[in-house]
Tab-separated table of C-alpha atoms in Angstrom:
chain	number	residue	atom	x	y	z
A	1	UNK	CA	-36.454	137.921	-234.828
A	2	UNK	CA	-33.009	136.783	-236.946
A	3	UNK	CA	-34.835	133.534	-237.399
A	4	UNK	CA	-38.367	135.119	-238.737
A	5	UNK	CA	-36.255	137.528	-241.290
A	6	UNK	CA	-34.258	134.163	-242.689
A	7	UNK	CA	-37.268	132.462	-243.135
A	8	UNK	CA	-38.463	134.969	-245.153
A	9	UNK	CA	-35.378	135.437	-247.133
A	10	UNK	CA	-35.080	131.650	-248.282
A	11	UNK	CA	-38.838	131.856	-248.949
A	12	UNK	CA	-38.349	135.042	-250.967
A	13	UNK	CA	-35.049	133.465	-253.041
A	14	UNK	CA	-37.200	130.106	-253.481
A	15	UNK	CA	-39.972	131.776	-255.220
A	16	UNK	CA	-37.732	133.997	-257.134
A	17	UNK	CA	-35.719	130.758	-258.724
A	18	UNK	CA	-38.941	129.059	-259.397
A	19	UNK	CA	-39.948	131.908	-261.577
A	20	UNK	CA	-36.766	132.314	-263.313
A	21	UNK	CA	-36.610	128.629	-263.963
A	22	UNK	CA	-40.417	129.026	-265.535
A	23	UNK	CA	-39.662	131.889	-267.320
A	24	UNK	CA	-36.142	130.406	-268.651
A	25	UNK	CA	-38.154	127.164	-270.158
A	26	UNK	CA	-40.515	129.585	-271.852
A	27	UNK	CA	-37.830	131.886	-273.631
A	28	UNK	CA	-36.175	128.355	-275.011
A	29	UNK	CA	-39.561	128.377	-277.153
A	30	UNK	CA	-39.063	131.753	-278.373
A	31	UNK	CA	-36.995	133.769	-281.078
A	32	UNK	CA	-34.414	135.676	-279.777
A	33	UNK	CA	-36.016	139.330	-280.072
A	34	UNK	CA	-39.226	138.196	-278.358
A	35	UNK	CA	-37.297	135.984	-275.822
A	36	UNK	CA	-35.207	139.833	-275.478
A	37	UNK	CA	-38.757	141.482	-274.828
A	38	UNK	CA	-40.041	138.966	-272.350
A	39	UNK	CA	-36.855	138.485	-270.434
A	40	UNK	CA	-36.885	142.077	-270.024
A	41	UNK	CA	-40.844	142.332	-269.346
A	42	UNK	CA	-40.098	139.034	-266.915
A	43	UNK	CA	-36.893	141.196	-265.181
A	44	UNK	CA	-39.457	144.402	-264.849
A	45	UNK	CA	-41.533	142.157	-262.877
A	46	UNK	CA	-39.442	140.823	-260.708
A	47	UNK	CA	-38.183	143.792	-259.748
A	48	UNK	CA	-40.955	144.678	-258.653
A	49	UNK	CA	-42.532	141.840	-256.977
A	50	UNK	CA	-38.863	141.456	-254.988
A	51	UNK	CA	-39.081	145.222	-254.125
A	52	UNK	CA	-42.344	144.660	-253.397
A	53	UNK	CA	-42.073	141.592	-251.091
A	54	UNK	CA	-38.936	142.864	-249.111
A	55	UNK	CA	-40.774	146.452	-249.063
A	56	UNK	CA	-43.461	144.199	-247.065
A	57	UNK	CA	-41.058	141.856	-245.606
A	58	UNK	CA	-39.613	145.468	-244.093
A	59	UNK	CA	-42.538	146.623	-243.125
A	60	UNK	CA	-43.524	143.390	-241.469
A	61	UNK	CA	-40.076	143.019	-239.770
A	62	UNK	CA	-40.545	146.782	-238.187
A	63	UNK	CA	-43.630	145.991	-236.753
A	64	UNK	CA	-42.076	142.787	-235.314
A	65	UNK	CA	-39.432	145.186	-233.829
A	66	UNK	CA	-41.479	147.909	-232.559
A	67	UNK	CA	-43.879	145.129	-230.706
A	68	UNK	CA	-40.442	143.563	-229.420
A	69	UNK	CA	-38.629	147.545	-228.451
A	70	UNK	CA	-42.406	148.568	-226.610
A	71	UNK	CA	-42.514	144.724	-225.200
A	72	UNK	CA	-38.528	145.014	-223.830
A	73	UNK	CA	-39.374	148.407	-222.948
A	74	UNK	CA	-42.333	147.456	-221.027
A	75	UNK	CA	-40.136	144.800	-218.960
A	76	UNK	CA	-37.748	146.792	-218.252
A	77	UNK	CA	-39.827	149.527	-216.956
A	78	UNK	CA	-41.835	146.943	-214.778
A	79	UNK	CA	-38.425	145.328	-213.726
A	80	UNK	CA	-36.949	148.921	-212.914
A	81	UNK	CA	-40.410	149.925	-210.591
A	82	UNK	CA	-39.789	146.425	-209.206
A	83	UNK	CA	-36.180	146.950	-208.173
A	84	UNK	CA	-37.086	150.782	-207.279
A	85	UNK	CA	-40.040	149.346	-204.875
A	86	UNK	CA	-37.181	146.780	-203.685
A	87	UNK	CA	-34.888	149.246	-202.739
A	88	UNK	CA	-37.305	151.337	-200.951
A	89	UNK	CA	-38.460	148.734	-198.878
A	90	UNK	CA	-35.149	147.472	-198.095
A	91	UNK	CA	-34.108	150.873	-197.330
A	92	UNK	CA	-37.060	151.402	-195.004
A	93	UNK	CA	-35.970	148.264	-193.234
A	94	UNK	CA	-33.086	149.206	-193.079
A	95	UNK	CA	-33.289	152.539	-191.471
A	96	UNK	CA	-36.126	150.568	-189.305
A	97	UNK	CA	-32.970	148.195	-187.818
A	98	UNK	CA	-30.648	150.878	-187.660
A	99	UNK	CA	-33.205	152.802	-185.845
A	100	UNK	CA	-33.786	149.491	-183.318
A	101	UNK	CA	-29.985	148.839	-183.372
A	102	UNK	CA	-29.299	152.465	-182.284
A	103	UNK	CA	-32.260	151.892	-179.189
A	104	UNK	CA	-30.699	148.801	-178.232
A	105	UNK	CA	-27.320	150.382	-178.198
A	106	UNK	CA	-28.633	153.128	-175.642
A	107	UNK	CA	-30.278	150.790	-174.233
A	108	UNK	CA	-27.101	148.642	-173.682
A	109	UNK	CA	-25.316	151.920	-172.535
A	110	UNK	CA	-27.724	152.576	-169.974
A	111	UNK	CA	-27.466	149.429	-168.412
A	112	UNK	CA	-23.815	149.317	-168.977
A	113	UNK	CA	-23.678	152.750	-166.954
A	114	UNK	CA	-26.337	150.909	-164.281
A	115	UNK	CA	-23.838	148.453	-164.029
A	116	UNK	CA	-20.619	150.742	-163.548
A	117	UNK	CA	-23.072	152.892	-161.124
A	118	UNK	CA	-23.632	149.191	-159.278
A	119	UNK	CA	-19.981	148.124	-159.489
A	120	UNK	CA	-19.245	151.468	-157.368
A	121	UNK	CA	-22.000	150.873	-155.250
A	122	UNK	CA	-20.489	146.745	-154.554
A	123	UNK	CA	-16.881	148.508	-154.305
A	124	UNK	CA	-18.054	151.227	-151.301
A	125	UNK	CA	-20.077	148.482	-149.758
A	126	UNK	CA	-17.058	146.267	-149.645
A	127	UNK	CA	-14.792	149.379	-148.116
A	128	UNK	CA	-17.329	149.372	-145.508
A	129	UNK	CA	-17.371	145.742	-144.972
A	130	UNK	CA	-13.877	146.393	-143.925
A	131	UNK	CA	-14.748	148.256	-141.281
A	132	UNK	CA	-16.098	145.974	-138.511
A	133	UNK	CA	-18.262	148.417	-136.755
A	134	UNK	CA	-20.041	149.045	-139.969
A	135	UNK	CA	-20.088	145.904	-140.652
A	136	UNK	CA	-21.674	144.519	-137.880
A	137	UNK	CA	-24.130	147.154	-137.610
A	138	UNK	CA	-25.182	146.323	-141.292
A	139	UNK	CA	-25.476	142.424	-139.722
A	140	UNK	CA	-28.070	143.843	-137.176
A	141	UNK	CA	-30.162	145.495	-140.136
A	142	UNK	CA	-30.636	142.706	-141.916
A	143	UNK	CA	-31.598	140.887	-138.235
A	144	UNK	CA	-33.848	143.326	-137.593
A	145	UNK	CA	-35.435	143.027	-141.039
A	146	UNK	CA	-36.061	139.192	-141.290
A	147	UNK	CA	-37.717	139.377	-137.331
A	148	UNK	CA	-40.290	142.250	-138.504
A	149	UNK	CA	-40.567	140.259	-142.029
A	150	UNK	CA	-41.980	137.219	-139.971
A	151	UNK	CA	-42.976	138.070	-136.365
A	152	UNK	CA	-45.255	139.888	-134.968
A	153	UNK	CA	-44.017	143.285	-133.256
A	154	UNK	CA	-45.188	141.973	-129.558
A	155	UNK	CA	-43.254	138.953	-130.074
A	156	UNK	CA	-39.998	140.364	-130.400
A	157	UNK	CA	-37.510	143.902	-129.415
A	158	UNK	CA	-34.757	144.913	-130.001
A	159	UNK	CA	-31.295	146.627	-128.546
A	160	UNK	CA	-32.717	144.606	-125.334
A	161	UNK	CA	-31.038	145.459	-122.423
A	162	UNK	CA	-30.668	143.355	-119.226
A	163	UNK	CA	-30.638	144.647	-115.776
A	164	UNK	CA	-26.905	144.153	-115.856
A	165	UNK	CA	-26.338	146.855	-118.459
A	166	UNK	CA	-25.792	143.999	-121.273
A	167	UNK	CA	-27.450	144.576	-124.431
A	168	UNK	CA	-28.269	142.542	-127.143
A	169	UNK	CA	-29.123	143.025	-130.845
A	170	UNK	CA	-32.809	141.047	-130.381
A	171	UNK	CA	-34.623	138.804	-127.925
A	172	UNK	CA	-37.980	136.635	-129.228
A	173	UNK	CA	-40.398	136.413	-126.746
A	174	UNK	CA	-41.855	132.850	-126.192
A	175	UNK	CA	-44.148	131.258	-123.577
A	176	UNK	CA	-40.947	129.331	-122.188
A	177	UNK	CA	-38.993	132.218	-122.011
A	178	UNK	CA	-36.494	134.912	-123.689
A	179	UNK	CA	-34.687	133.441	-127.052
A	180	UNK	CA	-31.294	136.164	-126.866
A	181	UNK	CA	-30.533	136.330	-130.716
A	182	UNK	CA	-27.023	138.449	-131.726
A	183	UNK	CA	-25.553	139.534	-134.509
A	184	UNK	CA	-21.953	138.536	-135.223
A	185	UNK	CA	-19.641	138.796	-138.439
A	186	UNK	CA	-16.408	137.118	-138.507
A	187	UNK	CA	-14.730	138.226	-141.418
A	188	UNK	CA	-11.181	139.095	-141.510
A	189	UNK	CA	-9.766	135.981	-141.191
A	190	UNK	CA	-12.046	133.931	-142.986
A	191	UNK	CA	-11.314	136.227	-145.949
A	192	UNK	CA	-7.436	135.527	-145.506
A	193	UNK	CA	-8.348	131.889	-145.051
A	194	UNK	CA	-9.957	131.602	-148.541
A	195	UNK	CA	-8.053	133.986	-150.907
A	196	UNK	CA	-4.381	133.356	-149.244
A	197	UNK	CA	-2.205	131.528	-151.448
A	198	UNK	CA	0.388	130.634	-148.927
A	199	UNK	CA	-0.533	127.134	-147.736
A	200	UNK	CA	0.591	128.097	-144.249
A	201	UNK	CA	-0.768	131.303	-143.739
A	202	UNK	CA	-4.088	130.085	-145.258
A	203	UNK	CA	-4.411	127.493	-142.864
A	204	UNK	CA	-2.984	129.820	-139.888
A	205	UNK	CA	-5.914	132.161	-141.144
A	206	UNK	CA	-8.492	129.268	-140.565
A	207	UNK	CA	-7.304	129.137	-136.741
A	208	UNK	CA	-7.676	132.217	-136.232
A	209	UNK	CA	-11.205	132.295	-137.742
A	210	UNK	CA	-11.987	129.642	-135.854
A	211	UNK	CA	-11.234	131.226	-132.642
A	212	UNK	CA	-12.987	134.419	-133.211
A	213	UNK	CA	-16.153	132.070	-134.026
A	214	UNK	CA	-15.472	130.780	-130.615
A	215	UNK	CA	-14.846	133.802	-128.727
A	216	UNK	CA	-18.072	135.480	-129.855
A	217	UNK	CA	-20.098	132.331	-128.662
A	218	UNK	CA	-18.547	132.322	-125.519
A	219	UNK	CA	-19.399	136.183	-125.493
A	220	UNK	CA	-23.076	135.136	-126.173
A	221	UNK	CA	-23.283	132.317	-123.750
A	222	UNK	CA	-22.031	134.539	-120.743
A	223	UNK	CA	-23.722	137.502	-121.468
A	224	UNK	CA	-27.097	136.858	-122.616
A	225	UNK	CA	-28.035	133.915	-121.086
A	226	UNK	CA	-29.808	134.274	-117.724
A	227	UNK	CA	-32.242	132.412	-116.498
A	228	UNK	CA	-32.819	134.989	-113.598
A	229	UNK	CA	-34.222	137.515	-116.312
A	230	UNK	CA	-36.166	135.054	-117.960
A	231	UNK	CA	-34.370	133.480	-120.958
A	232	UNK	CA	-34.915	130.431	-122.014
A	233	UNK	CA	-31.732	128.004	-121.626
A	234	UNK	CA	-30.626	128.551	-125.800
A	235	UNK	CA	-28.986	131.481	-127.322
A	236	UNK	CA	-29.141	132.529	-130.986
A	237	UNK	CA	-25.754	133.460	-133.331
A	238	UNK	CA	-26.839	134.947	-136.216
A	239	UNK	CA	-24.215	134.690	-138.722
A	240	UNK	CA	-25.626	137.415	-141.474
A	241	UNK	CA	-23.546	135.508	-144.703
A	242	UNK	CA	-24.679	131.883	-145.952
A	243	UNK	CA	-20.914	131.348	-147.314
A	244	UNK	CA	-19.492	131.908	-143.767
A	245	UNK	CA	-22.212	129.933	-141.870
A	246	UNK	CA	-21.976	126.906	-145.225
A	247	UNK	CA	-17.941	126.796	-144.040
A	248	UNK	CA	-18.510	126.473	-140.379
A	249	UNK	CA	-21.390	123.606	-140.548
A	250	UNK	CA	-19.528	121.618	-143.179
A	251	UNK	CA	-15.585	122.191	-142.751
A	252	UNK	CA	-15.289	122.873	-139.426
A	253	UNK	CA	-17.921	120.284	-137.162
A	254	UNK	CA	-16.575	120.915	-134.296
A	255	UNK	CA	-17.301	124.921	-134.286
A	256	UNK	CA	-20.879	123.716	-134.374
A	257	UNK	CA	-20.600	121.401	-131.373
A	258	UNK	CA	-18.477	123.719	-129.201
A	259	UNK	CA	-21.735	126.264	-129.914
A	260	UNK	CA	-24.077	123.112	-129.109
A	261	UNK	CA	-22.011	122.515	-125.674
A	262	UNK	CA	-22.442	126.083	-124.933
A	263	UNK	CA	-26.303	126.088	-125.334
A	264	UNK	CA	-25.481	128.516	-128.871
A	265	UNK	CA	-27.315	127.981	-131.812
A	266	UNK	CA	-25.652	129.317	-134.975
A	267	UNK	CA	-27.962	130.465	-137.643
A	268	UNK	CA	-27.662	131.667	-140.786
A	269	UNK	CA	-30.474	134.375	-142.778
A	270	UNK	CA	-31.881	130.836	-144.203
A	271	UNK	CA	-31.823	129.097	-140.815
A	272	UNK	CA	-32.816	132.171	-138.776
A	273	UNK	CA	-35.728	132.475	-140.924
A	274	UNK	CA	-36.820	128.578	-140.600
A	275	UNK	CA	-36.264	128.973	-136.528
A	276	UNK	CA	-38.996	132.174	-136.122
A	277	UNK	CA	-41.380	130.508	-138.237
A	278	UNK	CA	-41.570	127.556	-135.825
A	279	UNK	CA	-41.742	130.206	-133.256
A	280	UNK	CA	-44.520	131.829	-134.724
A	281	UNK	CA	-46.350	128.349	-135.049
A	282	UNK	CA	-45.865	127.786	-131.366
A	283	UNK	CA	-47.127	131.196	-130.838
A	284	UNK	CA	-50.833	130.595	-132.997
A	285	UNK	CA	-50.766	127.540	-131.312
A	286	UNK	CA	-50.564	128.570	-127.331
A	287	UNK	CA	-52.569	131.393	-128.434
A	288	UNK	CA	-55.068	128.554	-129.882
A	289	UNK	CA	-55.049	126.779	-126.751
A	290	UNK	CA	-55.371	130.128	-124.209
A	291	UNK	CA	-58.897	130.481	-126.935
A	292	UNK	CA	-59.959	127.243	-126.249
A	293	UNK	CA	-59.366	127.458	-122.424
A	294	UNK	CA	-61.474	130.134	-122.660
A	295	UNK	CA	-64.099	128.675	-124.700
A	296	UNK	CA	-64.277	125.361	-122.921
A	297	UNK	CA	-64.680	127.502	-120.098
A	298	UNK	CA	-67.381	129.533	-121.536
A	299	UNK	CA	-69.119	126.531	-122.284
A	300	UNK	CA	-69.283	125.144	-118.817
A	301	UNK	CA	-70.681	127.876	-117.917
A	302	UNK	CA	-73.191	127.704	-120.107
A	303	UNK	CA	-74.205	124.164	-119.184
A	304	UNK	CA	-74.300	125.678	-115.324
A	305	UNK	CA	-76.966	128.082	-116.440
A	306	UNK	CA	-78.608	125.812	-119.207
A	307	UNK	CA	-79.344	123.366	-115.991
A	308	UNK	CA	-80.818	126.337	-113.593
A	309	UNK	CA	-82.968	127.037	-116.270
A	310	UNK	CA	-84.164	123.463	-117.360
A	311	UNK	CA	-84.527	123.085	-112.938
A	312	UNK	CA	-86.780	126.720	-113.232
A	313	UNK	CA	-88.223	125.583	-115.969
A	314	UNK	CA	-89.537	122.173	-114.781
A	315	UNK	CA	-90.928	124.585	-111.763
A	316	UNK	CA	-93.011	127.080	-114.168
A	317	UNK	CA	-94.330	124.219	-115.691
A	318	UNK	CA	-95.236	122.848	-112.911
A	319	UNK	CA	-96.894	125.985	-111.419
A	320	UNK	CA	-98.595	126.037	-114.931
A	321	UNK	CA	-99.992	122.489	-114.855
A	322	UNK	CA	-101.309	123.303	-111.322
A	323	UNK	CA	-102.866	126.786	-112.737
A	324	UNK	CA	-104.425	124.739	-115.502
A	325	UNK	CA	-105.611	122.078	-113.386
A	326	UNK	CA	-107.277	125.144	-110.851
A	327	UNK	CA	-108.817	126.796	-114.383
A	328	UNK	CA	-110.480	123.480	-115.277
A	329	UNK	CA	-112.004	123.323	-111.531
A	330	UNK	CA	-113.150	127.114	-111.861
A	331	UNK	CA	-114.414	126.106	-115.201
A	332	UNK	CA	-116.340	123.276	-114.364
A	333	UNK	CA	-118.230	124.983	-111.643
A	334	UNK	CA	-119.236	128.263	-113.842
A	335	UNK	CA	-120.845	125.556	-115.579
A	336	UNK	CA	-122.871	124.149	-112.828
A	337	UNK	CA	-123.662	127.349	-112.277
A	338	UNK	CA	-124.818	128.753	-115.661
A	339	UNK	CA	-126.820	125.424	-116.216
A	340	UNK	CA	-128.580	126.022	-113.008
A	341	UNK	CA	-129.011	129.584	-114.101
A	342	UNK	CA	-130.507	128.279	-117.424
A	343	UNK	CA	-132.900	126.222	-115.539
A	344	UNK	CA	-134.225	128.927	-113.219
A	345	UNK	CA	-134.920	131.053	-116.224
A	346	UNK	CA	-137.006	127.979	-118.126
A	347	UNK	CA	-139.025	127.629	-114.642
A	348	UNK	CA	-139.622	131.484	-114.545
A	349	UNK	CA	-141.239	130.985	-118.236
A	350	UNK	CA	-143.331	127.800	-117.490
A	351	UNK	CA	-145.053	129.338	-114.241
A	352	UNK	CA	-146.530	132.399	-117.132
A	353	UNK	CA	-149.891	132.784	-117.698
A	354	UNK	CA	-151.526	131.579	-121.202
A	355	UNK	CA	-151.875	134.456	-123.528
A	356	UNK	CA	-155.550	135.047	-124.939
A	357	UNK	CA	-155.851	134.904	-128.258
C-alpha cells in the first residue's frame, strides 16, 4: 500500500515538473504581461489537474484500503472461526480424556480396593496357616479336589478307615491293591529354616524340619500300610506346597530316600497329579483287557455255534438233495403216466366211427 501511494506521488511530481519546465520555455518567448496572464492561466491549471489527480489518487488509494480492511477483516474472521473450532474440539477432547482418565481412576480404585480386600483375605489365610489343624485340614481339601478332578468316584474314597480304627485322608483303588495317600504339612520349622537370620538357629530349624518330615513318614508307613487289608506295598505323602516338596527333593536327598526305604512316596500337587493319571491309564487299560476277555470269549462262542450250524446245515442240505432227487423220481413217473394217458385217449379217437357227410 506505502509503496503504490509513492509511486504515484513521484509519478504525480514528474509530470508536474515536465509541465512547468514546458510552460517556463514558452513564457521566455513572451512579454512580460502576457507571460503574467499565462503563468497565471498555466498555475490555474495545475491546480487543478494536481487537485484533480490526488482527488483520484485518494479515491483510488481508499478503495485499495477498503479491499485491504474487508480482505484483513475477512482473515481474521476465518482465522478467529478457525481457532474458535480449535478450541472446541480440543476442549471436547479434552473433557473426553478427563472423562476416560476419571473411569480409569475408578477403575484403578476398584481394583486397588480388590486388592486391599485380597491382601486381607492372604493375611487371614496365613493366620490360619498357623494353626496346624486348619492347616492340615485345608491340605486334605485340596487332596480331595485333585482325586475327584482326575479319577473316577469308584476308583477312589476318602476318610478310609481300616479295621484297626486308623484312618486315612484317601486310598486309590487299583487292581493290585489299596494306594493309602495322606495329607501332611510340615510347616513351622521350615518357615524358621528359611526366614531366620541367625546362621545357627536357621540351620537348627532345618533339623528339626527334617525330622518332622521323617516322623510323619514313619507315621504313614506303620499305619496305613497293610497288606492284610489289601494295600498295595507303597504309600502316598502328599505334601500340599511345591516350595516345601522343591526343598526336600533337591536340598535334602536323603529325606527322599529314607521315604523310598520306607516304601513312602512323597508327592507334591504336580507329582500327585502325574501319579493318578498313570493310575487312571492302568485303569482304561485292565478295564480294556476285562472287554476283550469278554469279547474273545464271545467270539468263541460264536465259532461253537457257527460250526453246529454249518454241521446242521450240511444235514438239511442233504435231506434236501435227497427230497429233490425223490421229486425228480415222482416226476419222471407222472410222466410215464400222463404219456400213457395221452395215448389211451388217441386210441379211444381212432376206434370212432367215420362221420357221414
Amino acid at each position: 500500500m506505502d509503496l503504490t501511494l509513492a509511486v504515484l506521488l513521484l509519478f504525480g511530481i514528474g509530470l508536474v515538473g515536465f509541465i512547468l519546465y514546458s510552460q517556463i520555455r514558452s513564457l521566455r518567448k513572451e512579454p512580460d504581461t502576457k507571460k503574467d496572464e499565462i503563468l497565471m492561466e498555466w498555475l490555474k491549471t495545475m491546480r487543478e489537474e494536481v487537485k484533480g489527480s490526488i482527488d483520484k489518487n485518494s479515491q483510488t488509494l481508499e478503495q485499495q484500503l477498503k479491499a485491504q480492511r474487508e480482505t484483513l477483516d475477512k482473515q481474521l474472521s476465518d482465522q478467529r472461526q478457525e481457532v474458535t473450532k480449535q478450541s472446541g474440539m480440543m476442549m471436547q477432547n479434552l473433557t473426553q480424556q478427563l472423562q476416560n482418565s476419571q473411569e480409569v481412576i475408578g477403575r484403578v480404585q476398584k481394583q486397588l480396593g480388590g486388592i486391599e480386600e485380597f491382601g486381607k483375605d492372604i493375611k487371614d489365610l496365613s493366620n490360619v496357616l498357623k494353626s496346624p489343624k486348619l492347616r492340615g485340614g485345608l491340605g486334605e481339601q485340596f487332596l480331595y479336589e485333585i482325586l475327584s478332578n482326575i479319577l473316577p468316584k469308584e476308583l477312589y474314597a476318602t476318610q478310609y478307615k481300616f479295621k484297626d480304627g486308623s484312618v486315612c485322608d484317601a486310598v486309590v483303588f487299583t487292581d493290585r491293591g489299596t494306594i493309602p495317600v495322606d495329607s501332611k504339612f510340615p510347616m513351622e520349622n521350615y518357615k524358621l529354616s528359611i526366614t531366620t537370620e541367625n546362621p545357627e538357629e536357621r540351620d537348627k530349624a532345618k533339623k528339626l524340619f527334617i525330622s518332622d518330615v521323617k516322623k510323619r513318614i514313619d507315621e504313614i508307613a506303620s499305619k496305613y500300610l497293610l497288606p492284610a487289608e489289601g494295600t498295595t506295598g507303597q504309600a502316598v505323602m502328599y505334601i500340599p506346597s511345591e516350595s516345601v516338596f522343591y526343598d526336600l527333593i533337591v536340598n535334602t536327598p536323603q529325606v527322599e530316600e529314607y521315604a523310598r526305604d520306607k516304601n513312602v512316596m512323597l508327592a507334591s500337587p504336580n507329582t500327585i497329579s502325574y501319579f493318578l493319571k498313570v493310575v487312571l491309564v492302568a485303569y482304561r487299560q485292565h478295564e480294556l483287557q476285562k472287554h476283550t476277555s469278554k469279547i474273545l470269549a464271545a467270539l468263541s462262542g460264536i465259532k461253537v455255534e457257527t460250526e453246529k450250524f454249518g454241521e446242521d446245515l450240511d444235514v438239511l442240505g442233504r435231506h434236501i438233495s435227497n427230497s429233490y432227487k425223490s421229486m425228480e423220481g415222482v416226476k419222471g413217473r407222472f410222466t410215464k403216466i400222463s404219456d400213457k394217458l395221452d395215448n389211451v385217449h388217441t386210441l379211444d379217437k381212432e376206434d370212432e366211427p367215420p362221420k357221414l357227410v
